[in-house]
C-alpha positions as a printed NumPy array, in Angstrom:
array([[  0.   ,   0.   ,   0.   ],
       [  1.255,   3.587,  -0.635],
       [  1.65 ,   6.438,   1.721],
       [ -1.333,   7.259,   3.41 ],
       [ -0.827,  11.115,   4.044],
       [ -0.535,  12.092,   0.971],
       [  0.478,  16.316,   0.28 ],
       [ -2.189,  17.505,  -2.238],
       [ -1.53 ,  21.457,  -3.523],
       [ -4.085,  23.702,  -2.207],
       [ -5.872,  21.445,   0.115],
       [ -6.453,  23.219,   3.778],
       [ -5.153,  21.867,   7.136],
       [ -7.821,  21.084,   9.376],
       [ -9.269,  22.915,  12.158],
       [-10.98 ,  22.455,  15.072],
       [-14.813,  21.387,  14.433],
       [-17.55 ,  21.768,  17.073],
       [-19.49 ,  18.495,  18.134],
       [-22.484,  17.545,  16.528],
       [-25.465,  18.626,  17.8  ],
       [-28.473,  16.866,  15.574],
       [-28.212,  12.917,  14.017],
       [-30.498,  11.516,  11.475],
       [-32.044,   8.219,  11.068],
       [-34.706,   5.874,   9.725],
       [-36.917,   4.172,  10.961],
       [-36.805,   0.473,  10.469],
       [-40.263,  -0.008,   9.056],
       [-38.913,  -2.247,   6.556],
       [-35.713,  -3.496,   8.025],
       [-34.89 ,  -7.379,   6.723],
       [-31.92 ,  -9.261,   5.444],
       [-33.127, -10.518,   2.476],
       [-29.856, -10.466,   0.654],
       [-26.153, -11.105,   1.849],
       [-23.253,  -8.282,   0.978],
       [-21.468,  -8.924,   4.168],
       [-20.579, -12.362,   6.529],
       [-22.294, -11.257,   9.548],
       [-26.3  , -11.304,   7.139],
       [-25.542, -15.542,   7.369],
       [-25.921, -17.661,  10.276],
       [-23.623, -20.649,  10.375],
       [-25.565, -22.939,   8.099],
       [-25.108, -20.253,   5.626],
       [-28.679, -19.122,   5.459],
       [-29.675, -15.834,   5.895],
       [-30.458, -14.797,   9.348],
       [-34.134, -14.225,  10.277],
       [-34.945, -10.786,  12.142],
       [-37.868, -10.029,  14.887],
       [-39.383,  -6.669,  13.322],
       [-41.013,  -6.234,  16.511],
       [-37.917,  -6.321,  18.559],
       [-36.034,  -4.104,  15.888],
       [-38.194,  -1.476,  16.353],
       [-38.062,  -1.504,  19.944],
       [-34.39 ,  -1.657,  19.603],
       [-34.132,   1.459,  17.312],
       [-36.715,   3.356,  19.665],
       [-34.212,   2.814,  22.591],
       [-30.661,   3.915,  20.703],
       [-32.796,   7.067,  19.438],
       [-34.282,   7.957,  23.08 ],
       [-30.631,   7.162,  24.025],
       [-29.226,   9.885,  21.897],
       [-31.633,  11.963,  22.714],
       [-30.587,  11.861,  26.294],
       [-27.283,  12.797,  25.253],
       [-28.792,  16.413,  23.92 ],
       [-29.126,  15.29 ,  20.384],
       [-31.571,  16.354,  18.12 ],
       [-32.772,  13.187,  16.1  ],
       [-34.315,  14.057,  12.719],
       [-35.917,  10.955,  10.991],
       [-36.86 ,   9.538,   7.337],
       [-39.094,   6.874,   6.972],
       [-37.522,   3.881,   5.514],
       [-39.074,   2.765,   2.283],
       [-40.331,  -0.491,   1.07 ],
       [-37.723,  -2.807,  -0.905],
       [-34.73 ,  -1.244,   1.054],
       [-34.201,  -3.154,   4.148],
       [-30.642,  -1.673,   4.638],
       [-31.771,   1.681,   4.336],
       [-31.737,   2.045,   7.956],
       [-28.313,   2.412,   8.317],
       [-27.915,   5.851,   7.133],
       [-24.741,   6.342,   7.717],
       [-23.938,   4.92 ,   4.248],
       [-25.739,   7.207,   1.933],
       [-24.657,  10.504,   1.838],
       [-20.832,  12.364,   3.601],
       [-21.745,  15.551,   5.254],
       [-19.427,  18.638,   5.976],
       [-19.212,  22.501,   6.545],
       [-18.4  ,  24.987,   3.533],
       [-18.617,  28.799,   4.822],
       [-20.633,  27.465,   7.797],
       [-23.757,  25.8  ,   5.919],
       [-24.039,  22.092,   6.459],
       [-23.514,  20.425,   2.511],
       [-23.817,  16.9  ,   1.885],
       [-22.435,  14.365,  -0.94 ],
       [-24.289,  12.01 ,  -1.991],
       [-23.171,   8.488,  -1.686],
       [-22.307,   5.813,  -5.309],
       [-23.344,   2.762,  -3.219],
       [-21.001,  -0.236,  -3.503],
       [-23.831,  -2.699,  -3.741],
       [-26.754,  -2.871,  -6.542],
       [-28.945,  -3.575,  -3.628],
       [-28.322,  -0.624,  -2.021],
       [-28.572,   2.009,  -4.594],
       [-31.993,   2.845,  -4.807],
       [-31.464,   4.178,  -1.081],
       [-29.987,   7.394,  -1.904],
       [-32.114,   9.482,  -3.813],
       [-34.37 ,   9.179,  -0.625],
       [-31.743,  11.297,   0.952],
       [-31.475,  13.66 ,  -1.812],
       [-34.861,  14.701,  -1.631],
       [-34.479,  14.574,   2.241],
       [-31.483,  17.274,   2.307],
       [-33.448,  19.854,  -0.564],
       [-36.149,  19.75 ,   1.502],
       [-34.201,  20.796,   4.359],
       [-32.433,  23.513,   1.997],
       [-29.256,  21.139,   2.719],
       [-27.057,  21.824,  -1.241],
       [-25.809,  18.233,  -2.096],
       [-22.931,  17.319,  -4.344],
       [-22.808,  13.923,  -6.722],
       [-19.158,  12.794,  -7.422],
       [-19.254,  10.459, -10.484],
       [-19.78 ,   6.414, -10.35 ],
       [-17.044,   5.556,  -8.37 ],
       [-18.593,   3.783,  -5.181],
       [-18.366,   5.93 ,  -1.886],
       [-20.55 ,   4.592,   1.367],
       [-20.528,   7.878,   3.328],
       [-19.666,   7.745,   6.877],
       [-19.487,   4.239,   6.701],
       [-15.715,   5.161,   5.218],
       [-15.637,   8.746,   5.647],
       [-15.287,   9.604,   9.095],
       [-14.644,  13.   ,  10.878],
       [-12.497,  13.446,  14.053],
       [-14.391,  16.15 ,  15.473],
       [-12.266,  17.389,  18.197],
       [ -8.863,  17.64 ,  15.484],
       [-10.501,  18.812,  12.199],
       [ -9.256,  15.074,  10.529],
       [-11.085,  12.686,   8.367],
       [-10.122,   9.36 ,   8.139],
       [-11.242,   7.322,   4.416],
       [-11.367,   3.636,   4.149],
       [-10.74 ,   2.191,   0.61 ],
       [-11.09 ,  -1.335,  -1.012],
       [-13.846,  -3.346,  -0.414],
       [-16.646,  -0.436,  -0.938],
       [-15.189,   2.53 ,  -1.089],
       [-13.046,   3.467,  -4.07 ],
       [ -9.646,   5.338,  -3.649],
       [ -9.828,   6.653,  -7.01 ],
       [-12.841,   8.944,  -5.243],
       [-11.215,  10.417,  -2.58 ],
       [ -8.939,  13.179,  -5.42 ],
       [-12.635,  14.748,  -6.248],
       [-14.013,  14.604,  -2.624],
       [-10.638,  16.048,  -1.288],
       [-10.92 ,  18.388,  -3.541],
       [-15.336,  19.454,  -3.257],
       [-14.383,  20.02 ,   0.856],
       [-10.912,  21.142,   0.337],
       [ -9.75 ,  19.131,   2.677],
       [ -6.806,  16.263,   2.643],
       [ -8.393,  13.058,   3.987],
       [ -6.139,  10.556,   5.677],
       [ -6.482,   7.22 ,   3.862],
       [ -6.394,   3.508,   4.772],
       [ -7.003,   0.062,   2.621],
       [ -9.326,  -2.498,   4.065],
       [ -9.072,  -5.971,   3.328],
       [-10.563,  -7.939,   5.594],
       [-14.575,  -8.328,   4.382],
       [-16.011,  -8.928,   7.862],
       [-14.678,  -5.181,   8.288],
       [-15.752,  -3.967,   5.354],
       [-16.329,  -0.156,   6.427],
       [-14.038,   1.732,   8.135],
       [-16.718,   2.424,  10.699],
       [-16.521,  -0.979,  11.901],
       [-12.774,  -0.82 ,  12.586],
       [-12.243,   2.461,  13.714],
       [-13.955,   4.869,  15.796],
       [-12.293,   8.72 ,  16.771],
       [-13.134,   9.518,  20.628],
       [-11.752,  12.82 ,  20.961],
       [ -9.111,  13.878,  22.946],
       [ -6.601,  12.659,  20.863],
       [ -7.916,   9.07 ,  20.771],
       [ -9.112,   6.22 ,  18.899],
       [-10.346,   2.681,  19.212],
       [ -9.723,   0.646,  16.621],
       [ -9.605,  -3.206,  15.083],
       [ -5.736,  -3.918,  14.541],
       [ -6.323,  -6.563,  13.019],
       [ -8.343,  -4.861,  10.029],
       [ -5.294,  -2.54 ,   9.051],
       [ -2.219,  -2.992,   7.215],
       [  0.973,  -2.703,   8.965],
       [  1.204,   0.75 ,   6.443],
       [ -2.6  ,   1.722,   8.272],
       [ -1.399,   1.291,  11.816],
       [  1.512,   3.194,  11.659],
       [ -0.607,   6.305,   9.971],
       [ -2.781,   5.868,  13.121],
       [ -0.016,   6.062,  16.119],
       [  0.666,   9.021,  13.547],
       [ -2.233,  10.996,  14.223],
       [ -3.805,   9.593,  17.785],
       [ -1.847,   9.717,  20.99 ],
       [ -3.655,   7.184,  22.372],
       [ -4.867,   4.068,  20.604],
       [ -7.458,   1.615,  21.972],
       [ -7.361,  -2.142,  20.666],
       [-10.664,  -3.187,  20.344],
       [-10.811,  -7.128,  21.063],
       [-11.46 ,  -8.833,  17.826],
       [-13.995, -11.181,  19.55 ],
       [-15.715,  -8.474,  20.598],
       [-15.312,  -6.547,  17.343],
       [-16.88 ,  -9.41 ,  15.104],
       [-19.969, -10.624,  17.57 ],
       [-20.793,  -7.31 ,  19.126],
       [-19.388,  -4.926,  16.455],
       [-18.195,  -3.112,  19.527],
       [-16.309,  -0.866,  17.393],
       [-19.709,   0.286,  15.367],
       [-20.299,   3.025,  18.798],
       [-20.419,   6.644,  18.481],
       [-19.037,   8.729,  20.921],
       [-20.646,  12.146,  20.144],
       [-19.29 ,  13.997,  22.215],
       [-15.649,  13.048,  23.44 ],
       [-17.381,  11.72 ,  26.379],
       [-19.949,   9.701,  25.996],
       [-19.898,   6.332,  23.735],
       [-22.935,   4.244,  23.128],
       [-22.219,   0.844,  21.928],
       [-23.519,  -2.697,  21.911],
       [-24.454,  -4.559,  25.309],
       [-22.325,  -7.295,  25.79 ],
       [-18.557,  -6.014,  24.863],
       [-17.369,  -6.069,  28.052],
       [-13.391,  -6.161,  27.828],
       [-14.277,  -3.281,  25.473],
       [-16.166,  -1.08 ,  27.933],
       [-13.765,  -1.847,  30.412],
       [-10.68 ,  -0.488,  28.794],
       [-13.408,   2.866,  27.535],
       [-14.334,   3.211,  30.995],
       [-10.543,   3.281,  31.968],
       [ -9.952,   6.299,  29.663],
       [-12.427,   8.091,  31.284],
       [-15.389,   7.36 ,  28.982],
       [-18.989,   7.329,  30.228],
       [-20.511,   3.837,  28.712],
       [-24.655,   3.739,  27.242],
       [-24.895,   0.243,  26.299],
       [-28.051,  -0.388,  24.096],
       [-28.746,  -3.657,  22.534],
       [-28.77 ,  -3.222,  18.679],
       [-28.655,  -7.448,  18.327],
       [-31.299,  -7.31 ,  15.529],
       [-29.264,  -4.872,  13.348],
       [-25.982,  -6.874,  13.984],
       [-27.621,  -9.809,  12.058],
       [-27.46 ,  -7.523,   9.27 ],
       [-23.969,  -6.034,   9.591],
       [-24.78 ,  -2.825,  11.558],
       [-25.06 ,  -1.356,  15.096],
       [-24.611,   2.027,  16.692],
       [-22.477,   3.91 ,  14.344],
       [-24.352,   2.879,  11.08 ],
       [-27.739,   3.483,  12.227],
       [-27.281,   7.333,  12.377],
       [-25.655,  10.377,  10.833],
       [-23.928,  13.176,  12.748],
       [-25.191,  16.381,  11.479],
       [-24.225,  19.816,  12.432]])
Protein backbone atom coordinates (compact mmCIF):
# COMPACT_ATOMS: atom_id res chain seq x y z
CA UNK A 1 0.00 0.00 0.00
CA UNK A 2 1.26 3.59 -0.64
CA UNK A 3 1.65 6.44 1.72
CA UNK A 4 -1.33 7.26 3.41
CA UNK A 5 -0.83 11.11 4.04
CA UNK A 6 -0.54 12.09 0.97
CA UNK A 7 0.48 16.32 0.28
CA UNK A 8 -2.19 17.50 -2.24
CA UNK A 9 -1.53 21.46 -3.52
CA UNK A 10 -4.08 23.70 -2.21
CA UNK A 11 -5.87 21.45 0.12
CA UNK A 12 -6.45 23.22 3.78
CA UNK A 13 -5.15 21.87 7.14
CA UNK A 14 -7.82 21.08 9.38
CA UNK A 15 -9.27 22.92 12.16
CA UNK A 16 -10.98 22.46 15.07
CA UNK A 17 -14.81 21.39 14.43
CA UNK A 18 -17.55 21.77 17.07
CA UNK A 19 -19.49 18.49 18.13
CA UNK A 20 -22.48 17.55 16.53
CA UNK A 21 -25.46 18.63 17.80
CA UNK A 22 -28.47 16.87 15.57
CA UNK A 23 -28.21 12.92 14.02
CA UNK A 24 -30.50 11.52 11.48
CA UNK A 25 -32.04 8.22 11.07
CA UNK A 26 -34.71 5.87 9.73
CA UNK A 27 -36.92 4.17 10.96
CA UNK A 28 -36.80 0.47 10.47
CA UNK A 29 -40.26 -0.01 9.06
CA UNK A 30 -38.91 -2.25 6.56
CA UNK A 31 -35.71 -3.50 8.03
CA UNK A 32 -34.89 -7.38 6.72
CA UNK A 33 -31.92 -9.26 5.44
CA UNK A 34 -33.13 -10.52 2.48
CA UNK A 35 -29.86 -10.47 0.65
CA UNK A 36 -26.15 -11.10 1.85
CA UNK A 37 -23.25 -8.28 0.98
CA UNK A 38 -21.47 -8.92 4.17
CA UNK A 39 -20.58 -12.36 6.53
CA UNK A 40 -22.29 -11.26 9.55
CA UNK A 41 -26.30 -11.30 7.14
CA UNK A 42 -25.54 -15.54 7.37
CA UNK A 43 -25.92 -17.66 10.28
CA UNK A 44 -23.62 -20.65 10.37
CA UNK A 45 -25.57 -22.94 8.10
CA UNK A 46 -25.11 -20.25 5.63
CA UNK A 47 -28.68 -19.12 5.46
CA UNK A 48 -29.68 -15.83 5.89
CA UNK A 49 -30.46 -14.80 9.35
CA UNK A 50 -34.13 -14.23 10.28
CA UNK A 51 -34.94 -10.79 12.14
CA UNK A 52 -37.87 -10.03 14.89
CA UNK A 53 -39.38 -6.67 13.32
CA UNK A 54 -41.01 -6.23 16.51
CA UNK A 55 -37.92 -6.32 18.56
CA UNK A 56 -36.03 -4.10 15.89
CA UNK A 57 -38.19 -1.48 16.35
CA UNK A 58 -38.06 -1.50 19.94
CA UNK A 59 -34.39 -1.66 19.60
CA UNK A 60 -34.13 1.46 17.31
CA UNK A 61 -36.72 3.36 19.66
CA UNK A 62 -34.21 2.81 22.59
CA UNK A 63 -30.66 3.91 20.70
CA UNK A 64 -32.80 7.07 19.44
CA UNK A 65 -34.28 7.96 23.08
CA UNK A 66 -30.63 7.16 24.03
CA UNK A 67 -29.23 9.89 21.90
CA UNK A 68 -31.63 11.96 22.71
CA UNK A 69 -30.59 11.86 26.29
CA UNK A 70 -27.28 12.80 25.25
CA UNK A 71 -28.79 16.41 23.92
CA UNK A 72 -29.13 15.29 20.38
CA UNK A 73 -31.57 16.35 18.12
CA UNK A 74 -32.77 13.19 16.10
CA UNK A 75 -34.32 14.06 12.72
CA UNK A 76 -35.92 10.95 10.99
CA UNK A 77 -36.86 9.54 7.34
CA UNK A 78 -39.09 6.87 6.97
CA UNK A 79 -37.52 3.88 5.51
CA UNK A 80 -39.07 2.77 2.28
CA UNK A 81 -40.33 -0.49 1.07
CA UNK A 82 -37.72 -2.81 -0.90
CA UNK A 83 -34.73 -1.24 1.05
CA UNK A 84 -34.20 -3.15 4.15
CA UNK A 85 -30.64 -1.67 4.64
CA UNK A 86 -31.77 1.68 4.34
CA UNK A 87 -31.74 2.04 7.96
CA UNK A 88 -28.31 2.41 8.32
CA UNK A 89 -27.91 5.85 7.13
CA UNK A 90 -24.74 6.34 7.72
CA UNK A 91 -23.94 4.92 4.25
CA UNK A 92 -25.74 7.21 1.93
CA UNK A 93 -24.66 10.50 1.84
CA UNK A 94 -20.83 12.36 3.60
CA UNK A 95 -21.74 15.55 5.25
CA UNK A 96 -19.43 18.64 5.98
CA UNK A 97 -19.21 22.50 6.54
CA UNK A 98 -18.40 24.99 3.53
CA UNK A 99 -18.62 28.80 4.82
CA UNK A 100 -20.63 27.46 7.80
CA UNK A 101 -23.76 25.80 5.92
CA UNK A 102 -24.04 22.09 6.46
CA UNK A 103 -23.51 20.43 2.51
CA UNK A 104 -23.82 16.90 1.89
CA UNK A 105 -22.44 14.36 -0.94
CA UNK A 106 -24.29 12.01 -1.99
CA UNK A 107 -23.17 8.49 -1.69
CA UNK A 108 -22.31 5.81 -5.31
CA UNK A 109 -23.34 2.76 -3.22
CA UNK A 110 -21.00 -0.24 -3.50
CA UNK A 111 -23.83 -2.70 -3.74
CA UNK A 112 -26.75 -2.87 -6.54
CA UNK A 113 -28.95 -3.58 -3.63
CA UNK A 114 -28.32 -0.62 -2.02
CA UNK A 115 -28.57 2.01 -4.59
CA UNK A 116 -31.99 2.84 -4.81
CA UNK A 117 -31.46 4.18 -1.08
CA UNK A 118 -29.99 7.39 -1.90
CA UNK A 119 -32.11 9.48 -3.81
CA UNK A 120 -34.37 9.18 -0.62
CA UNK A 121 -31.74 11.30 0.95
CA UNK A 122 -31.48 13.66 -1.81
CA UNK A 123 -34.86 14.70 -1.63
CA UNK A 124 -34.48 14.57 2.24
CA UNK A 125 -31.48 17.27 2.31
CA UNK A 126 -33.45 19.85 -0.56
CA UNK A 127 -36.15 19.75 1.50
CA UNK A 128 -34.20 20.80 4.36
CA UNK A 129 -32.43 23.51 2.00
CA UNK A 130 -29.26 21.14 2.72
CA UNK A 131 -27.06 21.82 -1.24
CA UNK A 132 -25.81 18.23 -2.10
CA UNK A 133 -22.93 17.32 -4.34
CA UNK A 134 -22.81 13.92 -6.72
CA UNK A 135 -19.16 12.79 -7.42
CA UNK A 136 -19.25 10.46 -10.48
CA UNK A 137 -19.78 6.41 -10.35
CA UNK A 138 -17.04 5.56 -8.37
CA UNK A 139 -18.59 3.78 -5.18
CA UNK A 140 -18.37 5.93 -1.89
CA UNK A 141 -20.55 4.59 1.37
CA UNK A 142 -20.53 7.88 3.33
CA UNK A 143 -19.67 7.75 6.88
CA UNK A 144 -19.49 4.24 6.70
CA UNK A 145 -15.72 5.16 5.22
CA UNK A 146 -15.64 8.75 5.65
CA UNK A 147 -15.29 9.60 9.09
CA UNK A 148 -14.64 13.00 10.88
CA UNK A 149 -12.50 13.45 14.05
CA UNK A 150 -14.39 16.15 15.47
CA UNK A 151 -12.27 17.39 18.20
CA UNK A 152 -8.86 17.64 15.48
CA UNK A 153 -10.50 18.81 12.20
CA UNK A 154 -9.26 15.07 10.53
CA UNK A 155 -11.08 12.69 8.37
CA UNK A 156 -10.12 9.36 8.14
CA UNK A 157 -11.24 7.32 4.42
CA UNK A 158 -11.37 3.64 4.15
CA UNK A 159 -10.74 2.19 0.61
CA UNK A 160 -11.09 -1.34 -1.01
CA UNK A 161 -13.85 -3.35 -0.41
CA UNK A 162 -16.65 -0.44 -0.94
CA UNK A 163 -15.19 2.53 -1.09
CA UNK A 164 -13.05 3.47 -4.07
CA UNK A 165 -9.65 5.34 -3.65
CA UNK A 166 -9.83 6.65 -7.01
CA UNK A 167 -12.84 8.94 -5.24
CA UNK A 168 -11.21 10.42 -2.58
CA UNK A 169 -8.94 13.18 -5.42
CA UNK A 170 -12.63 14.75 -6.25
CA UNK A 171 -14.01 14.60 -2.62
CA UNK A 172 -10.64 16.05 -1.29
CA UNK A 173 -10.92 18.39 -3.54
CA UNK A 174 -15.34 19.45 -3.26
CA UNK A 175 -14.38 20.02 0.86
CA UNK A 176 -10.91 21.14 0.34
CA UNK A 177 -9.75 19.13 2.68
CA UNK A 178 -6.81 16.26 2.64
CA UNK A 179 -8.39 13.06 3.99
CA UNK A 180 -6.14 10.56 5.68
CA UNK A 181 -6.48 7.22 3.86
CA UNK A 182 -6.39 3.51 4.77
CA UNK A 183 -7.00 0.06 2.62
CA UNK A 184 -9.33 -2.50 4.07
CA UNK A 185 -9.07 -5.97 3.33
CA UNK A 186 -10.56 -7.94 5.59
CA UNK A 187 -14.58 -8.33 4.38
CA UNK A 188 -16.01 -8.93 7.86
CA UNK A 189 -14.68 -5.18 8.29
CA UNK A 190 -15.75 -3.97 5.35
CA UNK A 191 -16.33 -0.16 6.43
CA UNK A 192 -14.04 1.73 8.13
CA UNK A 193 -16.72 2.42 10.70
CA UNK A 194 -16.52 -0.98 11.90
CA UNK A 195 -12.77 -0.82 12.59
CA UNK A 196 -12.24 2.46 13.71
CA UNK A 197 -13.96 4.87 15.80
CA UNK A 198 -12.29 8.72 16.77
CA UNK A 199 -13.13 9.52 20.63
CA UNK A 200 -11.75 12.82 20.96
CA UNK A 201 -9.11 13.88 22.95
CA UNK A 202 -6.60 12.66 20.86
CA UNK A 203 -7.92 9.07 20.77
CA UNK A 204 -9.11 6.22 18.90
CA UNK A 205 -10.35 2.68 19.21
CA UNK A 206 -9.72 0.65 16.62
CA UNK A 207 -9.61 -3.21 15.08
CA UNK A 208 -5.74 -3.92 14.54
CA UNK A 209 -6.32 -6.56 13.02
CA UNK A 210 -8.34 -4.86 10.03
CA UNK A 211 -5.29 -2.54 9.05
CA UNK A 212 -2.22 -2.99 7.22
CA UNK A 213 0.97 -2.70 8.96
CA UNK A 214 1.20 0.75 6.44
CA UNK A 215 -2.60 1.72 8.27
CA UNK A 216 -1.40 1.29 11.82
CA UNK A 217 1.51 3.19 11.66
CA UNK A 218 -0.61 6.31 9.97
CA UNK A 219 -2.78 5.87 13.12
CA UNK A 220 -0.02 6.06 16.12
CA UNK A 221 0.67 9.02 13.55
CA UNK A 222 -2.23 11.00 14.22
CA UNK A 223 -3.81 9.59 17.79
CA UNK A 224 -1.85 9.72 20.99
CA UNK A 225 -3.66 7.18 22.37
CA UNK A 226 -4.87 4.07 20.60
CA UNK A 227 -7.46 1.62 21.97
CA UNK A 228 -7.36 -2.14 20.67
CA UNK A 229 -10.66 -3.19 20.34
CA UNK A 230 -10.81 -7.13 21.06
CA UNK A 231 -11.46 -8.83 17.83
CA UNK A 232 -14.00 -11.18 19.55
CA UNK A 233 -15.72 -8.47 20.60
CA UNK A 234 -15.31 -6.55 17.34
CA UNK A 235 -16.88 -9.41 15.10
CA UNK A 236 -19.97 -10.62 17.57
CA UNK A 237 -20.79 -7.31 19.13
CA UNK A 238 -19.39 -4.93 16.45
CA UNK A 239 -18.19 -3.11 19.53
CA UNK A 240 -16.31 -0.87 17.39
CA UNK A 241 -19.71 0.29 15.37
CA UNK A 242 -20.30 3.03 18.80
CA UNK A 243 -20.42 6.64 18.48
CA UNK A 244 -19.04 8.73 20.92
CA UNK A 245 -20.65 12.15 20.14
CA UNK A 246 -19.29 14.00 22.21
CA UNK A 247 -15.65 13.05 23.44
CA UNK A 248 -17.38 11.72 26.38
CA UNK A 249 -19.95 9.70 26.00
CA UNK A 250 -19.90 6.33 23.73
CA UNK A 251 -22.93 4.24 23.13
CA UNK A 252 -22.22 0.84 21.93
CA UNK A 253 -23.52 -2.70 21.91
CA UNK A 254 -24.45 -4.56 25.31
CA UNK A 255 -22.33 -7.30 25.79
CA UNK A 256 -18.56 -6.01 24.86
CA UNK A 257 -17.37 -6.07 28.05
CA UNK A 258 -13.39 -6.16 27.83
CA UNK A 259 -14.28 -3.28 25.47
CA UNK A 260 -16.17 -1.08 27.93
CA UNK A 261 -13.77 -1.85 30.41
CA UNK A 262 -10.68 -0.49 28.79
CA UNK A 263 -13.41 2.87 27.54
CA UNK A 264 -14.33 3.21 30.99
CA UNK A 265 -10.54 3.28 31.97
CA UNK A 266 -9.95 6.30 29.66
CA UNK A 267 -12.43 8.09 31.28
CA UNK A 268 -15.39 7.36 28.98
CA UNK A 269 -18.99 7.33 30.23
CA UNK A 270 -20.51 3.84 28.71
CA UNK A 271 -24.66 3.74 27.24
CA UNK A 272 -24.90 0.24 26.30
CA UNK A 273 -28.05 -0.39 24.10
CA UNK A 274 -28.75 -3.66 22.53
CA UNK A 275 -28.77 -3.22 18.68
CA UNK A 276 -28.65 -7.45 18.33
CA UNK A 277 -31.30 -7.31 15.53
CA UNK A 278 -29.26 -4.87 13.35
CA UNK A 279 -25.98 -6.87 13.98
CA UNK A 280 -27.62 -9.81 12.06
CA UNK A 281 -27.46 -7.52 9.27
CA UNK A 282 -23.97 -6.03 9.59
CA UNK A 283 -24.78 -2.82 11.56
CA UNK A 284 -25.06 -1.36 15.10
CA UNK A 285 -24.61 2.03 16.69
CA UNK A 286 -22.48 3.91 14.34
CA UNK A 287 -24.35 2.88 11.08
CA UNK A 288 -27.74 3.48 12.23
CA UNK A 289 -27.28 7.33 12.38
CA UNK A 290 -25.65 10.38 10.83
CA UNK A 291 -23.93 13.18 12.75
CA UNK A 292 -25.19 16.38 11.48
CA UNK A 293 -24.22 19.82 12.43
Amino acid sequence: MGSNKEQIAGINTPTTMNWPKKALMVTPDFFNVEYAINPHMMNEKGELNTIDQKEAHRQWSALKKTFENLGLEILTINGEEGLPDMVFCANQCFPFLKEGQLNIVLSEMHSEQRKPEVPYFKTWAENENIPTHKLGDRPLEGMGDVIWDYSSGKIFGGYGLRTSIDTYPKLETLIDQEIIKFELLDEKFYHLDTCFSPLGNQTVAIVKEAFTDEGLKTISQHFKTVLEIPLEEAINQLACNLCCPNGKDVVIQQGANRTNKLLREHGYTIHEVNTSEFIKSGGSVFCMKMLLH
